[in-house]
Short mmCIF file of C-alpha atoms and ligand atoms in Angstrom, two decimals:
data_model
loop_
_atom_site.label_atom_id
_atom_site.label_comp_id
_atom_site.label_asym_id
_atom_site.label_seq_id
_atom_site.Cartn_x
_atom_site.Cartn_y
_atom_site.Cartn_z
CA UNK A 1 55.56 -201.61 -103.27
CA UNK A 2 51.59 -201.66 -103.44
CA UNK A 3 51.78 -202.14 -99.71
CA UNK A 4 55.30 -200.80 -98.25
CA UNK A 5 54.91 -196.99 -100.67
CA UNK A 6 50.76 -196.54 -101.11
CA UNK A 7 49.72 -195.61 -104.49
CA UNK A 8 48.10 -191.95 -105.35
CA UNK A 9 44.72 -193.76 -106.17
CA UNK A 10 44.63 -195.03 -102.52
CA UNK A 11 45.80 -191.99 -101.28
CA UNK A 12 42.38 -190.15 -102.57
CA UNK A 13 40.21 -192.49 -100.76
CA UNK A 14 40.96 -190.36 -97.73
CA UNK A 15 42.13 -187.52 -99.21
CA UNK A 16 41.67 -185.45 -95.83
CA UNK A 17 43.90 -187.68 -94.21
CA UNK A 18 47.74 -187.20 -94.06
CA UNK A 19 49.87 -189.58 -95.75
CA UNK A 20 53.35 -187.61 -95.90
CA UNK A 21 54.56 -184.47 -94.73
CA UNK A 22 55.84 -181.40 -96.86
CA UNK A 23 58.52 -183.42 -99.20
CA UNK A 24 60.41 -179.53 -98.95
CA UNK A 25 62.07 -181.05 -95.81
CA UNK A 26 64.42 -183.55 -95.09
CA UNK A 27 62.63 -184.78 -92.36
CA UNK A 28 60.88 -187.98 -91.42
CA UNK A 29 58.11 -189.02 -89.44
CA UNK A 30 58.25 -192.14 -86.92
CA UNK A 31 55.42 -193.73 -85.27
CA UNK A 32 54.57 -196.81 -84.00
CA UNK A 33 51.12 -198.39 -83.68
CA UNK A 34 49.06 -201.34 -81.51
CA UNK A 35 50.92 -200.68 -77.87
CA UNK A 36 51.44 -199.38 -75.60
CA UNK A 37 52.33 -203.28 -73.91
CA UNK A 38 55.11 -203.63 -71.38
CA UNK A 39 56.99 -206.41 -73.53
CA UNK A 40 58.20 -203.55 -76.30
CA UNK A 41 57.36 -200.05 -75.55
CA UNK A 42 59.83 -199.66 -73.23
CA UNK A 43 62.48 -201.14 -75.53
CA UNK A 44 60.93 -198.69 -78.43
CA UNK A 45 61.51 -195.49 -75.92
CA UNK A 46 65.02 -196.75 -74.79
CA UNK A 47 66.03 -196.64 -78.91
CA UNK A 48 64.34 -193.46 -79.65
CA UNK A 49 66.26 -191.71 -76.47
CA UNK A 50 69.17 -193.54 -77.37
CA UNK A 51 69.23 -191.80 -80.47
CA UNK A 52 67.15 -188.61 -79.56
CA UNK A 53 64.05 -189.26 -82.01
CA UNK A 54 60.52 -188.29 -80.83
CA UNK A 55 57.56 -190.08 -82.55
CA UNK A 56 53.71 -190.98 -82.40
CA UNK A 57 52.33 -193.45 -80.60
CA UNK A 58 48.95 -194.83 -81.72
CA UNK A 59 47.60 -196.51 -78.71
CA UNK A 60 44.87 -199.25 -78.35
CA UNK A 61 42.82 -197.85 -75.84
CA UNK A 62 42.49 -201.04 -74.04
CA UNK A 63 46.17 -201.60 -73.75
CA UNK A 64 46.30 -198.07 -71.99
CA UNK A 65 43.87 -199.77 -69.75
CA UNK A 66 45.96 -202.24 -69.18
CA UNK A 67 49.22 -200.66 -69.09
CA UNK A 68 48.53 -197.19 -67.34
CA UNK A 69 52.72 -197.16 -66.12
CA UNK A 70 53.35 -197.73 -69.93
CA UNK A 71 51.58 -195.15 -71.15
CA UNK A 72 52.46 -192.71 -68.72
CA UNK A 73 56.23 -193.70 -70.15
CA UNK A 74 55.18 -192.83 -73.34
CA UNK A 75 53.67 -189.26 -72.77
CA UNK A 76 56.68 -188.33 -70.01
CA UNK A 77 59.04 -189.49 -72.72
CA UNK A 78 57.82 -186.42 -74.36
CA UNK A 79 56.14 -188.21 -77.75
CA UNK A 80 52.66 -187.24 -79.01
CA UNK A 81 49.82 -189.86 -78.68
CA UNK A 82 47.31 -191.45 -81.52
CA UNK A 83 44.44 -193.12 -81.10
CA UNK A 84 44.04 -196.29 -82.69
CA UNK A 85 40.69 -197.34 -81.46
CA UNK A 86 39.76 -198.67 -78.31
CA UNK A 87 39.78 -202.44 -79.19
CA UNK A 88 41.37 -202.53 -82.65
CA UNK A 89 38.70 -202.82 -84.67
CA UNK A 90 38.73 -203.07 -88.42
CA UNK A 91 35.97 -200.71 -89.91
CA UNK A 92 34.92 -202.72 -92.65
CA UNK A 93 33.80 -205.25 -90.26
CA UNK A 94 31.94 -202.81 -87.80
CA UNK A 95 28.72 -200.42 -88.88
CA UNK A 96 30.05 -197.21 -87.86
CA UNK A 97 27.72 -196.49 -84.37
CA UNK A 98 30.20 -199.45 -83.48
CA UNK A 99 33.09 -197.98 -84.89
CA UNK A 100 32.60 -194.41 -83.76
CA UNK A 101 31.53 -195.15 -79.81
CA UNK A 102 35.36 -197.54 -80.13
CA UNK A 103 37.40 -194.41 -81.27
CA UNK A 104 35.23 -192.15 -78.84
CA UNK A 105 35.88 -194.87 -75.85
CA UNK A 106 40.18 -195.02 -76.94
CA UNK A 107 39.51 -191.16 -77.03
CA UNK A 108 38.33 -190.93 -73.28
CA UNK A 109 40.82 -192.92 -71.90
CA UNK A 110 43.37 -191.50 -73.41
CA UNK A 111 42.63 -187.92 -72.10
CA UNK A 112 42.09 -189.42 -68.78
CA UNK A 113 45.05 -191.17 -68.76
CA UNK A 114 46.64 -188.23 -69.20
CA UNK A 115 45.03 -185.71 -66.92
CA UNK A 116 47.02 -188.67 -64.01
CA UNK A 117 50.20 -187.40 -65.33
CA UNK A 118 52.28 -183.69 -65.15
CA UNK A 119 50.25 -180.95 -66.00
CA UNK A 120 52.15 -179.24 -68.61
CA UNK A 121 52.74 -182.36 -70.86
CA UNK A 122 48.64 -182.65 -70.69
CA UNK A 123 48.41 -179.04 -71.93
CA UNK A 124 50.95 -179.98 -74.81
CA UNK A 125 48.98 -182.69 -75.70
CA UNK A 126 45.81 -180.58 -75.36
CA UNK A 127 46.90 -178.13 -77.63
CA UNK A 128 47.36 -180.54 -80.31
CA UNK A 129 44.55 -181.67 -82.67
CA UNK A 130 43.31 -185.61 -81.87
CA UNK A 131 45.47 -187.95 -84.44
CA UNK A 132 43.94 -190.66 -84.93
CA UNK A 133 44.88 -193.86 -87.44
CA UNK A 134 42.50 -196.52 -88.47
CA UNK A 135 43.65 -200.11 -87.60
CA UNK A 136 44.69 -202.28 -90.64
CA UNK A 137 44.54 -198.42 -92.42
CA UNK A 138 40.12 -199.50 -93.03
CA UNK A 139 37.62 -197.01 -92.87
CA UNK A 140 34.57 -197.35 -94.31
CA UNK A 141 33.56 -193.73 -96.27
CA UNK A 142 30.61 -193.32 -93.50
CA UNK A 143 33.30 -193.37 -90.77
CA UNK A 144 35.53 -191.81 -93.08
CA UNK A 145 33.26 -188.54 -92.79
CA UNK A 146 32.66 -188.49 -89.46
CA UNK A 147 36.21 -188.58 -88.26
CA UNK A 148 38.23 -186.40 -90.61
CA UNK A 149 35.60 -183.48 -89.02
CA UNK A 150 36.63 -185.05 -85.52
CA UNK A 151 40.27 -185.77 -85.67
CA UNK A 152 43.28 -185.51 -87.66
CA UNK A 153 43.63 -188.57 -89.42
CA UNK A 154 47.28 -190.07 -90.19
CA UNK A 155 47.79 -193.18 -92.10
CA UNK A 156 51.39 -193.44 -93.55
CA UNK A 157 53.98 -193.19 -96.74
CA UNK A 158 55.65 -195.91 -95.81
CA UNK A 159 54.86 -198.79 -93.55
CA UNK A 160 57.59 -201.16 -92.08
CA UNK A 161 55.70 -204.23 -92.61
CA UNK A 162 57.62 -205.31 -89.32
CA UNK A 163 54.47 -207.02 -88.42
CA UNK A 164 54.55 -209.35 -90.62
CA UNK A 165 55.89 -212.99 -90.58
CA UNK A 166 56.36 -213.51 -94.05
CA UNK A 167 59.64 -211.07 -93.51
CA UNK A 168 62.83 -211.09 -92.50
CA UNK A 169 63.93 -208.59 -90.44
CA UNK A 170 66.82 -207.09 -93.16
CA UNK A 171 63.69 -207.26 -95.73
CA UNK A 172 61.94 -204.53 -93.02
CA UNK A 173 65.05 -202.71 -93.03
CA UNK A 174 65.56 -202.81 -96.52
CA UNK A 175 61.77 -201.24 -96.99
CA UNK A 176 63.04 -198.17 -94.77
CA UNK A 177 66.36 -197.90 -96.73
CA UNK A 178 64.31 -198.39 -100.21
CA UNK A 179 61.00 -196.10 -99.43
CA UNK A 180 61.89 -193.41 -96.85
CA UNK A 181 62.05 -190.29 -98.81
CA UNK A 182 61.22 -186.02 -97.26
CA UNK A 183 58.17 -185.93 -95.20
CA UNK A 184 57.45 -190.14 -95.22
CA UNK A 185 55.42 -190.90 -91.99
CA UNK A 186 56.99 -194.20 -91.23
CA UNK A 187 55.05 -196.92 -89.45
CA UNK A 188 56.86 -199.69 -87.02
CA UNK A 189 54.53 -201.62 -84.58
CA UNK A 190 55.28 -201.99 -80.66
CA UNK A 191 53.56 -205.29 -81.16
CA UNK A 192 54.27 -208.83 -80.06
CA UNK A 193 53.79 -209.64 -83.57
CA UNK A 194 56.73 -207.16 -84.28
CA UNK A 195 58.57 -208.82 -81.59
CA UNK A 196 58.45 -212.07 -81.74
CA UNK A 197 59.90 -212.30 -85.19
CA UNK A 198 62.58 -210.41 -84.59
CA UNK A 199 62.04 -207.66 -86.99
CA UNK A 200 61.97 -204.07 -84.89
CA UNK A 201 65.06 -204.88 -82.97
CA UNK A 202 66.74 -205.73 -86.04
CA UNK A 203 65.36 -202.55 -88.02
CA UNK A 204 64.58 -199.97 -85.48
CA UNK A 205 68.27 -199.27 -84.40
CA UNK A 206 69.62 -199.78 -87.52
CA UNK A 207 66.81 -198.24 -89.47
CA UNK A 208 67.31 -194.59 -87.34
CA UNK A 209 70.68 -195.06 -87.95
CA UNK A 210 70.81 -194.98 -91.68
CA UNK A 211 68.40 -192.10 -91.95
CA UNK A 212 70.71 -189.65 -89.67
CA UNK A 213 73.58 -190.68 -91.99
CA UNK A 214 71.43 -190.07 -94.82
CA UNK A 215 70.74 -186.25 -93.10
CA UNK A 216 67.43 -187.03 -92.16
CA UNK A 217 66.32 -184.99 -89.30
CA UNK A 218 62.56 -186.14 -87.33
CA UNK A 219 59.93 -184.53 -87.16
CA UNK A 220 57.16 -184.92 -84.82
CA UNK A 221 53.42 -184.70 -86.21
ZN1 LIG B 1 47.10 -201.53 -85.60
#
């Protein structure tokens, strides 16, 4: 629960960031964090069209280095894109010159990543505030400051915990079924980690499925 639904008391450490959307909605929030890598994306944007979901992608910067064609996917797919740093770094571990000149570098390559790809989809994008997420949901209250005045900051009401090995994939699916609720911003990874345990293909599909039955509709942020 502590991790899956966070508590109001770690809610206020970042109380400029959002955590859920207006709970006056049925509507949820998907997004998807660490790619974009040519192992999952793909299969992530095949579900979500399948199903007609748009979501947020939090990109590593240097996967978009890597991965320009995946990317480009992504954004012609019509989803919005999050930074997620440039190198996933954890902020408790960096001093926040570090930290800062990573999210600035993701920042950069992101906007010239997408300045390669239709004009009008880089005005969409443009028009939107920069969303950015903090890997491993760490910022220290230095970087804290600095990038709620910068960005719009999203960490999450419920995360998946797809990532993790310690759970099975109908345990991830269980935590969507259990915690989704109006307005959650729901975090799934398009990870290897995610992957190779078997856990998004199990609870992506199935996991979109039971919130349209429940009369959830999507939102994007
Ligand atoms: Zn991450």
């Amino acid at each position: 629960m502590f991790i899956e639904q966070p508590p109001e008391f770690v809610r206020k450490l970042y109380p400029r960031a959002l955590w859920r959307m207006t709970p006056a909605e049925k509507k949820v929030y998907l997004t998807f964090d660490d790619g974009p890598i040519p192992e999952v994306t793909p299969w992530v944007l095949q579900q979500l069209d399948h199903y007609g979901v748009k979501a947020t992608f939090f990109m590593v910067g240097d996967n978009i280095r890597k991965y320009p064609d995946v990317f480009r996917q992504v954004l012609e797919s019509g989803h919005r894109i999050g930074n997620h740093t440039f190198h996933h770094l954890r902020g408790f571990e960096h001093a926040s010159n570090r930290y800062l000149d990573d999210v600035s570098k993701a920042q950069d390559f992101i906007m010239e990543a997408c300045s390669d790809v239709a004009n009008d989809l880089l005005i969409d994008q443009a028009l939107y505030p920069i969303l950015f997420r903090p890997p491993h949901g760490h910022m220290t209250w230095g970087q804290y400051m600095v990038l709620r005045k910068k960005c719009q900051i999203v960490m999450w009401d419920l995360v998946t915990r797809d990532y993790s090995k310690k759970m099975r994939p109908p345990q991830v699916l269980a935590n969507v079924m259990r915690y989704a609720r109006n307005g959650s911003i729901i975090t799934f990874h398009d990870s290897l980690k995610s992957w190779n345990n078997g856990n998004l293909q199990y609870a992506l599909p199935r996991g979109i499925e039971f919130l349209l039955e429940e009369g959830y509709g999507f939102g994007l942020l």
